[in-house]
Amino acid sequence: MNIEAWNSELSDFLIGNNIVLGLYLVLGVFGNGLVLFIYLVRMSKNSDDRYFIPSLAGIDACACVVGSSYALALNLLPVRFPGDILCRALWYFSQTTTISGGTLLLVIAVHRYLKVCRPFIGKWSLKVKRLVVLGTVAVAAVLSIPTIFFYGEIKVTSDRYSVENTSLVGYRCGNKGSAGALFGYNVFLFIYAVTGIVIITICYTFIGRSIYSKVMTYRKSLRRVNVVPRPELSVSTVSDIRRSKNLENCATNDKNGDHGYPEQPIERTRVSSNFLKPPEKELPKHIKRRSHELVRANIPAMKNHFQHYKYSYMFMTITVVFVIAYLPRIVIMLLESIFVQTFWLKSDSAIVGLLFLYRLYILNHVVNPFIYGFFDVKFRHEVKYLIWRRKNKPVHPDSQTGH
C-alpha cells in the first residue's frame, strides 16, 4: 500500500462534503463578484446606506475563495498536504477574512444605530468610512497572527499501511503548537465573538424599538382619522321620541280593548341605537373631506415603511445568518483545543457532520448576495437587466432610499 492509496481511502468518504464546498466556492465567487460589479459600476457611489455593501462583498468573496479552497485541500489531501508555508498562509488568511466579516458587521450595526436612533450626532464622512473599513481589516489581520505559530505541516504515520515493515509517512495541515496556548487563543476568539454579538444585539434592539415606535405612531394617527365625531341627540329630542312611541302603542292597545296599557315594555336600547346612528350623509362635508385627506396622507407612509427601513432589516438578517453560521465553528475550535488527541477520533459519519458544521461559516459569505437581492429593489433590477438585457425602466439611484 502506497501513500496515494492511503490518501484516497481517507478522502473518499468526504465526497459529499467536497461537493458542498465546491458549491460554496462557485456561488460565493459568482454572487459576490456580481454584487461588487453592480454596486461599484452600475449604481451611484453617493449612497450612504449602500457604502459598506461592496466592502462586505469583497470580504465575502475572499472568504469563499480562501475558506473553500483550504477546506477542499484538507479533504482531498489529508496525508499529502503540499507544504508548511502554504498551510500557515491558508490558515492565516482564512482566519483574517472570517474575523473581518464579523467585525465589519459590528461596525455596520453601530452605523445603523447612529443613523436611525441618533441622526443628529453627526454623519460619517467618506474619509471616516474608509478608515473604518481599513481599520476593520487591520484588526482582523493582527488578531489572526497567532495562527501562524499554532498551525503548520504535521508528520503522520500509519502502522496499518507499511512497506517492508516500515510505516507509511504522510503530512497534513493542523495544530502543531502548544495545546494550552491554542486553548487560550480560542477562548479569546470566543469572548471576542460573544462581545461583538452582544453589542450588535443591543444596537439592533434600539433600532427595532425606534422603528416600532414610529409604526405605532402611524397606526394611532390612522385610528384618529377614522374616528369622526357624530352629532348627538339632545335629551329633549330623545324624550320626544319616547313620548311619541308611547302614544302610538297606547292608541293601538285601545283599539284592541287593553285600556291603553302596552303589552310589552318599550325597547329603549333599540330606539336609542336606531336614532343615535345618523346616516353618513348627515356628516358635515368638511369633516369627511378632511378625513379622506388624512387617510390618503398616512396610508402611503405605512406602505413605504418597509422600503424606508429596508437596509436596517437587510443588515439585521445578514447578522443573524452570520451568528448562526459562525457559532458552531467557535464551539468546535474550543472543543478541539481541549481534546487535542481524541476529538477527531470518531466514526466517518460523525467526522462528516462535524466538518460540515465547522465549515458552515462559509455559507454566511455565500448567502449575502441573495439577501441583497431580496431587500434592495435597485440591485434586483440591475441583476435582471444584466441577465436578460431588457431595457427596463431605469430606477433613479437616489429613488430607493432607506435606513
Tab-separated table of C-alpha atoms in Angstrom:
chain	number	residue	atom	x	y	z
A	1	MET	CA	0.000	0.000	0.000
A	2	ASN	CA	1.475	3.352	-1.014
A	3	ILE	CA	0.792	6.894	0.158
A	4	GLU	CA	-1.662	7.590	-2.702
A	5	ALA	CA	-3.893	4.669	-1.702
A	6	TRP	CA	-3.812	5.725	1.930
A	7	ASN	CA	-4.730	9.296	0.978
A	8	SER	CA	-7.581	8.099	-1.265
A	9	GLU	CA	-9.063	5.939	1.460
A	10	LEU	CA	-9.127	8.854	3.887
A	11	SER	CA	-10.634	11.289	1.388
A	12	ASP	CA	-13.242	9.097	-0.300
A	13	PHE	CA	-15.854	9.380	2.460
A	14	LEU	CA	-15.667	13.193	2.235
A	15	ILE	CA	-17.018	13.379	-1.333
A	16	GLY	CA	-20.336	14.830	-0.195
A	17	ASN	CA	-18.537	17.453	1.854
A	18	ASN	CA	-16.379	18.308	-1.159
A	19	ILE	CA	-19.461	18.840	-3.329
A	20	VAL	CA	-20.866	21.285	-0.759
A	21	LEU	CA	-17.549	23.149	-0.619
A	22	GLY	CA	-17.465	23.315	-4.414
A	23	LEU	CA	-20.924	24.902	-4.406
A	24	TYR	CA	-19.786	27.363	-1.738
A	25	LEU	CA	-16.831	28.335	-3.917
A	26	VAL	CA	-18.757	28.771	-7.185
A	27	LEU	CA	-21.820	30.514	-5.749
A	28	GLY	CA	-19.787	32.686	-3.400
A	29	VAL	CA	-17.391	33.946	-6.058
A	30	PHE	CA	-20.128	34.489	-8.655
A	31	GLY	CA	-22.623	36.104	-6.267
A	32	ASN	CA	-20.201	38.438	-4.520
A	33	GLY	CA	-18.490	39.279	-7.807
A	34	LEU	CA	-21.886	40.292	-9.182
A	35	VAL	CA	-22.510	42.418	-6.082
A	36	LEU	CA	-19.172	44.195	-6.491
A	37	PHE	CA	-19.799	44.900	-10.173
A	38	ILE	CA	-23.330	46.237	-9.713
A	39	TYR	CA	-22.700	48.355	-6.613
A	40	LEU	CA	-19.395	49.794	-7.864
A	41	VAL	CA	-20.159	50.212	-11.578
A	42	ARG	CA	-23.916	50.306	-12.135
A	43	MET	CA	-25.087	52.182	-9.050
A	44	SER	CA	-24.487	55.588	-7.554
A	45	LYS	CA	-21.462	55.790	-5.252
A	46	ASN	CA	-23.015	58.563	-3.151
A	47	SER	CA	-25.460	56.358	-1.248
A	48	ASP	CA	-24.748	56.349	2.465
A	49	ASP	CA	-26.816	53.207	3.037
A	50	ARG	CA	-25.034	51.139	0.408
A	51	TYR	CA	-21.468	52.190	1.179
A	52	PHE	CA	-20.469	49.149	3.242
A	53	ILE	CA	-22.056	46.602	0.897
A	54	PRO	CA	-19.138	46.460	-1.611
A	55	SER	CA	-16.631	46.182	1.254
A	56	LEU	CA	-18.586	43.339	2.822
A	57	ALA	CA	-18.961	41.659	-0.576
A	58	GLY	CA	-15.197	41.878	-1.164
A	59	ILE	CA	-14.516	40.249	2.201
A	60	ASP	CA	-17.151	37.597	1.480
A	61	ALA	CA	-15.600	36.797	-1.902
A	62	CYS	CA	-12.136	36.403	-0.343
A	63	ALA	CA	-13.567	34.255	2.438
A	64	CYS	CA	-15.265	31.971	-0.104
A	65	VAL	CA	-12.082	31.587	-2.151
A	66	VAL	CA	-9.688	31.063	0.769
A	67	GLY	CA	-12.031	29.133	3.062
A	68	SER	CA	-13.431	26.784	0.428
A	69	SER	CA	-10.044	26.182	-1.250
A	70	TYR	CA	-8.363	25.485	2.060
A	71	ALA	CA	-11.116	23.113	3.176
A	72	LEU	CA	-11.008	21.286	-0.169
A	73	ALA	CA	-7.226	20.915	0.129
A	74	LEU	CA	-7.616	19.403	3.603
A	75	ASN	CA	-10.295	16.978	2.363
A	76	LEU	CA	-8.530	15.923	-0.826
A	77	LEU	CA	-5.020	15.762	0.645
A	78	PRO	CA	-5.463	14.539	4.220
A	79	VAL	CA	-1.960	12.982	4.353
A	80	ARG	CA	-0.348	14.613	1.311
A	81	PHE	CA	-0.543	18.303	2.150
A	82	PRO	CA	1.963	20.152	-0.034
A	83	GLY	CA	3.891	22.287	2.451
A	84	ASP	CA	4.274	24.038	5.801
A	85	ILE	CA	4.253	27.607	4.419
A	86	LEU	CA	1.080	27.014	2.426
A	87	CYS	CA	-0.618	25.560	5.491
A	88	ARG	CA	0.232	28.578	7.659
A	89	ALA	CA	-0.738	31.038	4.918
A	90	LEU	CA	-4.120	29.423	4.273
A	91	TRP	CA	-4.897	29.282	7.978
A	92	TYR	CA	-3.925	32.936	8.429
A	93	PHE	CA	-5.924	34.313	5.516
A	94	SER	CA	-8.924	32.136	6.324
A	95	GLN	CA	-8.965	33.449	9.880
A	96	THR	CA	-8.429	37.051	8.715
A	97	THR	CA	-11.357	37.054	6.289
A	98	THR	CA	-13.660	35.471	8.852
A	99	ILE	CA	-12.803	37.965	11.601
A	100	SER	CA	-13.002	40.843	9.104
A	101	GLY	CA	-16.541	39.896	8.111
A	102	GLY	CA	-17.748	39.692	11.707
A	103	THR	CA	-16.031	42.920	12.753
A	104	LEU	CA	-17.432	44.795	9.757
A	105	LEU	CA	-20.930	43.639	10.699
A	106	LEU	CA	-20.305	45.135	14.144
A	107	VAL	CA	-19.272	48.437	12.527
A	108	ILE	CA	-22.360	48.377	10.310
A	109	ALA	CA	-24.608	47.803	13.341
A	110	VAL	CA	-23.132	50.843	15.096
A	111	HIS	CA	-23.530	52.900	11.913
A	112	ARG	CA	-27.170	51.861	11.533
A	113	TYR	CA	-27.831	52.695	15.194
A	114	LEU	CA	-26.394	56.204	14.804
A	115	LYS	CA	-28.296	56.750	11.554
A	116	VAL	CA	-31.702	55.615	12.831
A	117	CYS	CA	-31.616	56.429	16.560
A	118	ARG	CA	-29.099	59.302	16.742
A	119	PRO	CA	-29.405	61.077	13.391
A	120	PHE	CA	-28.247	64.451	14.760
A	121	ILE	CA	-24.973	63.285	16.289
A	122	GLY	CA	-23.148	63.555	13.004
A	123	LYS	CA	-22.963	61.774	9.698
A	124	TRP	CA	-19.877	59.706	8.919
A	125	SER	CA	-17.838	61.290	6.174
A	126	LEU	CA	-16.398	59.302	3.292
A	127	LYS	CA	-12.945	59.519	4.867
A	128	VAL	CA	-14.215	58.141	8.164
A	129	LYS	CA	-15.906	55.232	6.406
A	130	ARG	CA	-12.752	54.347	4.517
A	131	LEU	CA	-10.688	54.471	7.701
A	132	VAL	CA	-13.253	52.281	9.467
A	133	VAL	CA	-13.093	49.630	6.726
A	134	LEU	CA	-9.276	49.674	6.674
A	135	GLY	CA	-9.219	49.533	10.471
A	136	THR	CA	-11.540	46.531	10.424
A	137	VAL	CA	-9.230	44.598	8.123
A	138	ALA	CA	-6.162	45.689	10.125
A	139	VAL	CA	-7.684	44.496	13.413
A	140	ALA	CA	-8.577	41.144	11.863
A	141	ALA	CA	-5.062	40.799	10.418
A	142	VAL	CA	-3.482	41.417	13.834
A	143	LEU	CA	-5.848	39.063	15.670
A	144	SER	CA	-5.053	36.287	13.174
A	145	ILE	CA	-1.250	36.419	13.635
A	146	PRO	CA	-1.201	33.659	16.318
A	147	THR	CA	-2.470	31.141	13.757
A	148	ILE	CA	0.919	31.378	12.001
A	149	PHE	CA	2.537	29.845	15.080
A	150	PHE	CA	-0.223	27.424	16.090
A	151	TYR	CA	-0.748	25.679	12.738
A	152	GLY	CA	1.545	24.094	10.183
A	153	GLU	CA	2.572	20.883	8.485
A	154	ILE	CA	2.427	17.822	10.730
A	155	LYS	CA	4.072	14.457	10.157
A	156	VAL	CA	1.704	11.491	10.491
A	157	THR	CA	2.423	7.761	10.276
A	158	SER	CA	0.325	4.666	9.745
A	159	ASP	CA	1.183	1.225	11.088
A	160	ARG	CA	-1.702	-0.268	9.145
A	161	TYR	CA	-0.150	0.594	5.801
A	162	SER	CA	3.527	-0.262	5.713
A	163	VAL	CA	6.126	-1.089	3.097
A	164	GLU	CA	8.757	-3.666	4.038
A	165	ASN	CA	7.832	-3.340	7.711
A	166	THR	CA	8.249	0.439	7.522
A	167	SER	CA	5.277	2.627	8.440
A	168	LEU	CA	3.935	4.965	5.813
A	169	VAL	CA	4.672	8.620	6.467
A	170	GLY	CA	2.329	11.403	5.436
A	171	TYR	CA	1.882	15.121	6.061
A	172	ARG	CA	-1.223	17.061	6.954
A	173	CYS	CA	-2.058	20.637	7.936
A	174	GLY	CA	-3.127	21.050	11.538
A	175	ASN	CA	-2.304	22.200	15.051
A	176	LYS	CA	1.352	21.908	15.944
A	177	GLY	CA	1.618	24.462	18.732
A	178	SER	CA	1.125	24.309	22.484
A	179	ALA	CA	-2.266	22.947	23.469
A	180	GLY	CA	-2.579	25.437	26.346
A	181	ALA	CA	-1.702	28.424	24.159
A	182	LEU	CA	-4.129	27.317	21.456
A	183	PHE	CA	-6.882	26.910	24.039
A	184	GLY	CA	-6.232	30.425	25.362
A	185	TYR	CA	-6.345	31.852	21.859
A	186	ASN	CA	-9.628	30.109	21.068
A	187	VAL	CA	-11.111	31.328	24.354
A	188	PHE	CA	-10.113	34.860	23.386
A	189	LEU	CA	-11.779	34.465	19.984
A	190	PHE	CA	-14.897	33.127	21.671
A	191	ILE	CA	-15.058	36.128	24.039
A	192	TYR	CA	-14.407	38.496	21.131
A	193	ALA	CA	-17.234	36.924	19.121
A	194	VAL	CA	-19.710	36.919	22.025
A	195	THR	CA	-18.895	40.543	22.876
A	196	GLY	CA	-19.479	41.556	19.265
A	197	ILE	CA	-22.762	39.655	19.151
A	198	VAL	CA	-23.937	41.371	22.356
A	199	ILE	CA	-23.090	44.843	21.005
A	200	ILE	CA	-24.783	44.080	17.690
A	201	THR	CA	-27.870	42.801	19.518
A	202	ILE	CA	-28.068	45.962	21.632
A	203	CYS	CA	-27.746	48.209	18.560
A	204	TYR	CA	-30.436	46.410	16.600
A	205	THR	CA	-32.686	46.254	19.660
A	206	PHE	CA	-32.651	50.045	19.877
A	207	ILE	CA	-33.183	50.250	16.114
A	208	GLY	CA	-36.147	47.891	16.370
A	209	ARG	CA	-37.652	49.936	19.212
A	210	SER	CA	-37.280	53.113	17.190
A	211	ILE	CA	-38.928	51.565	14.136
A	212	TYR	CA	-41.712	50.072	16.270
A	213	SER	CA	-42.489	53.422	17.915
A	214	LYS	CA	-42.786	55.064	14.504
A	215	VAL	CA	-45.081	52.291	13.261
A	216	MET	CA	-47.318	52.715	16.300
A	217	THR	CA	-47.417	56.460	15.689
A	218	TYR	CA	-48.685	55.820	12.159
A	219	ARG	CA	-51.341	53.402	13.398
A	220	LYS	CA	-52.564	55.821	16.082
A	221	SER	CA	-52.838	58.582	13.506
A	222	LEU	CA	-54.951	56.298	11.320
A	223	ARG	CA	-57.242	55.494	14.249
A	224	ARG	CA	-57.718	59.184	14.988
A	225	VAL	CA	-58.599	59.786	11.360
A	226	ASN	CA	-61.181	57.004	11.221
A	227	VAL	CA	-62.963	58.052	14.463
A	228	VAL	CA	-65.096	61.001	13.329
A	229	PRO	CA	-67.366	62.689	15.944
A	230	ARG	CA	-71.025	62.237	15.174
A	231	PRO	CA	-73.771	64.723	16.146
A	232	GLU	CA	-75.506	63.751	19.376
A	233	LEU	CA	-79.216	63.860	20.054
A	234	SER	CA	-80.330	66.172	22.831
A	235	VAL	CA	-82.200	64.917	25.906
A	236	SER	CA	-85.379	66.663	24.811
A	237	THR	CA	-85.208	65.008	21.422
A	238	VAL	CA	-84.876	61.569	22.988
A	239	SER	CA	-87.810	62.334	25.318
A	240	ASP	CA	-89.983	63.373	22.393
A	241	ILE	CA	-89.106	60.181	20.576
A	242	ARG	CA	-90.071	58.044	23.582
A	243	ARG	CA	-93.314	60.018	24.169
A	244	SER	CA	-94.429	59.615	20.561
A	245	LYS	CA	-93.640	55.903	20.734
A	246	ASN	CA	-95.767	55.507	23.882
A	247	LEU	CA	-98.703	57.356	22.314
A	248	GLU	CA	-98.591	55.111	19.267
A	249	ASN	CA	-98.581	51.982	21.438
A	250	CYS	CA	-101.454	53.283	23.585
A	251	ALA	CA	-103.593	54.071	20.540
A	252	THR	CA	-103.038	50.586	19.205
A	253	ASN	CA	-103.857	48.940	22.524
A	254	ASP	CA	-107.105	50.991	22.908
A	255	LYS	CA	-108.346	49.590	19.667
A	256	ASN	CA	-107.688	46.088	20.999
A	257	GLY	CA	-109.511	46.787	24.309
A	258	ASP	CA	-106.482	46.855	26.552
A	259	HIS	CA	-107.282	50.294	28.103
A	260	GLY	CA	-104.149	51.958	26.925
A	261	TYR	CA	-101.627	49.637	28.600
A	262	PRO	CA	-98.944	48.342	26.285
A	263	GLU	CA	-98.441	44.581	26.147
A	264	GLN	CA	-94.602	44.828	26.302
A	265	PRO	CA	-92.220	47.431	27.704
A	266	ILE	CA	-90.651	49.832	25.284
A	267	GLU	CA	-87.263	48.638	23.998
A	268	ARG	CA	-85.277	51.703	24.871
A	269	THR	CA	-81.952	50.350	23.733
A	270	ARG	CA	-83.340	49.588	20.286
A	271	VAL	CA	-84.848	53.046	19.948
A	272	SER	CA	-81.677	54.736	21.154
A	273	SER	CA	-79.401	52.748	18.914
A	274	ASN	CA	-81.525	53.452	15.878
A	275	PHE	CA	-81.628	57.173	16.442
A	276	LEU	CA	-78.027	57.571	17.698
A	277	LYS	CA	-76.576	56.386	14.375
A	278	PRO	CA	-77.270	59.035	11.793
A	279	PRO	CA	-76.581	58.178	8.183
A	280	GLU	CA	-73.238	59.009	6.621
A	281	LYS	CA	-74.781	61.752	4.513
A	282	GLU	CA	-75.505	63.760	7.673
A	283	LEU	CA	-71.762	64.212	8.381
A	284	PRO	CA	-70.535	67.703	7.587
A	285	LYS	CA	-68.761	67.801	4.275
A	286	HIS	CA	-65.638	69.467	5.648
A	287	ILE	CA	-65.164	66.650	8.206
A	288	LYS	CA	-65.448	63.946	5.554
A	289	ARG	CA	-63.121	65.809	3.227
A	290	ARG	CA	-60.525	66.243	5.984
A	291	SER	CA	-60.801	62.553	6.953
A	292	HIS	CA	-60.178	61.394	3.414
A	293	GLU	CA	-57.187	63.697	3.069
A	294	LEU	CA	-55.572	62.388	6.251
A	295	VAL	CA	-56.159	58.771	5.251
A	296	ARG	CA	-54.585	59.363	1.856
A	297	ALA	CA	-51.608	61.022	3.563
A	298	ASN	CA	-50.980	58.206	6.080
A	299	ILE	CA	-51.601	55.058	4.034
A	300	PRO	CA	-48.608	55.646	1.723
A	301	ALA	CA	-46.433	56.134	4.777
A	302	MET	CA	-47.482	52.733	6.104
A	303	LYS	CA	-46.950	51.099	2.732
A	304	ASN	CA	-43.477	52.644	2.407
A	305	HIS	CA	-42.394	51.629	5.897
A	306	PHE	CA	-40.539	48.517	4.748
A	307	GLN	CA	-38.975	50.404	1.862
A	308	HIS	CA	-37.830	53.171	4.216
A	309	TYR	CA	-36.084	50.821	6.662
A	310	LYS	CA	-35.078	48.099	4.220
A	311	TYR	CA	-31.322	48.482	4.824
A	312	SER	CA	-31.733	48.126	8.575
A	313	TYR	CA	-33.783	44.966	8.060
A	314	MET	CA	-31.251	43.724	5.500
A	315	PHE	CA	-28.244	44.076	7.788
A	316	MET	CA	-30.232	42.564	10.671
A	317	THR	CA	-30.849	39.484	8.527
A	318	ILE	CA	-27.188	39.267	7.473
A	319	THR	CA	-26.095	39.476	11.105
A	320	VAL	CA	-28.498	36.742	12.235
A	321	VAL	CA	-27.217	34.437	9.487
A	322	PHE	CA	-23.627	35.207	10.478
A	323	VAL	CA	-24.227	34.349	14.136
A	324	ILE	CA	-25.981	31.071	13.272
A	325	ALA	CA	-23.236	30.051	10.837
A	326	TYR	CA	-20.215	31.161	12.874
A	327	LEU	CA	-21.009	29.868	16.372
A	328	PRO	CA	-20.540	26.147	15.511
A	329	ARG	CA	-17.006	26.899	14.279
A	330	ILE	CA	-16.059	28.665	17.536
A	331	VAL	CA	-17.516	25.877	19.681
A	332	ILE	CA	-15.733	23.139	17.714
A	333	MET	CA	-12.444	25.054	17.869
A	334	LEU	CA	-12.788	25.233	21.666
A	335	LEU	CA	-13.558	21.523	21.957
A	336	GLU	CA	-10.718	20.682	19.584
A	337	SER	CA	-8.241	22.636	21.698
A	338	ILE	CA	-9.452	20.892	24.873
A	339	PHE	CA	-9.464	17.338	23.495
A	340	VAL	CA	-6.435	17.649	21.248
A	341	GLN	CA	-5.664	13.947	20.877
A	342	THR	CA	-9.133	12.418	20.857
A	343	PHE	CA	-11.565	14.960	19.379
A	344	TRP	CA	-11.328	13.725	15.769
A	345	LEU	CA	-11.139	10.009	16.673
A	346	LYS	CA	-14.729	9.353	15.661
A	347	SER	CA	-16.671	7.420	13.035
A	348	ASP	CA	-16.680	8.544	9.420
A	349	SER	CA	-20.255	9.827	9.593
A	350	ALA	CA	-19.513	11.798	12.766
A	351	ILE	CA	-16.462	13.395	11.153
A	352	VAL	CA	-18.506	14.346	8.075
A	353	GLY	CA	-21.119	16.034	10.305
A	354	LEU	CA	-18.530	17.869	12.381
A	355	LEU	CA	-16.686	19.106	9.292
A	356	PHE	CA	-19.954	20.367	7.815
A	357	LEU	CA	-20.701	22.360	10.985
A	358	TYR	CA	-17.101	23.523	11.237
A	359	ARG	CA	-17.226	24.982	7.719
A	360	LEU	CA	-20.781	26.278	7.921
A	361	TYR	CA	-19.359	29.779	8.395
A	362	ILE	CA	-18.583	29.853	4.650
A	363	LEU	CA	-22.324	29.656	3.958
A	364	ASN	CA	-22.718	33.084	5.568
A	365	HIS	CA	-20.434	34.574	2.903
A	366	VAL	CA	-22.356	32.765	0.156
A	367	VAL	CA	-25.935	33.788	1.014
A	368	ASN	CA	-25.331	37.517	1.476
A	369	PRO	CA	-25.819	38.327	-2.250
A	370	PHE	CA	-29.216	36.616	-2.121
A	371	ILE	CA	-30.133	38.769	0.893
A	372	TYR	CA	-29.121	41.895	-1.027
A	373	GLY	CA	-31.334	40.797	-3.903
A	374	PHE	CA	-34.304	40.263	-1.600
A	375	PHE	CA	-34.156	43.654	0.106
A	376	ASP	CA	-32.654	46.003	-2.500
A	377	VAL	CA	-35.029	46.620	-5.406
A	378	LYS	CA	-32.411	48.537	-7.400
A	379	PHE	CA	-29.917	45.681	-7.112
A	380	ARG	CA	-32.568	43.186	-8.206
A	381	HIS	CA	-33.439	45.379	-11.188
A	382	GLU	CA	-29.798	45.560	-12.279
A	383	VAL	CA	-29.374	41.785	-11.992
A	384	LYS	CA	-32.410	41.228	-14.207
A	385	TYR	CA	-31.073	43.730	-16.708
A	386	LEU	CA	-27.682	42.005	-16.852
A	387	ILE	CA	-29.214	38.539	-17.258
A	388	TRP	CA	-31.953	39.270	-19.780
A	389	ARG	CA	-30.630	42.522	-21.238
A	390	ARG	CA	-34.061	44.041	-21.258
A	391	LYS	CA	-34.429	47.795	-21.343
A	392	ASN	CA	-36.493	48.056	-18.239
A	393	LYS	CA	-37.474	51.414	-16.927
A	394	PRO	CA	-34.382	52.811	-15.184
A	395	VAL	CA	-34.508	53.349	-11.460
A	396	HIS	CA	-33.044	56.626	-10.287
A	397	PRO	CA	-30.080	55.968	-7.970
A	398	ASP	CA	-31.482	58.152	-5.227
A	399	SER	CA	-35.091	56.983	-5.503
A	400	GLN	CA	-34.567	53.865	-3.407
A	401	THR	CA	-33.620	55.362	-0.082
A	402	GLY	CA	-33.847	53.679	3.263
A	403	HIS	CA	-32.443	53.444	6.743
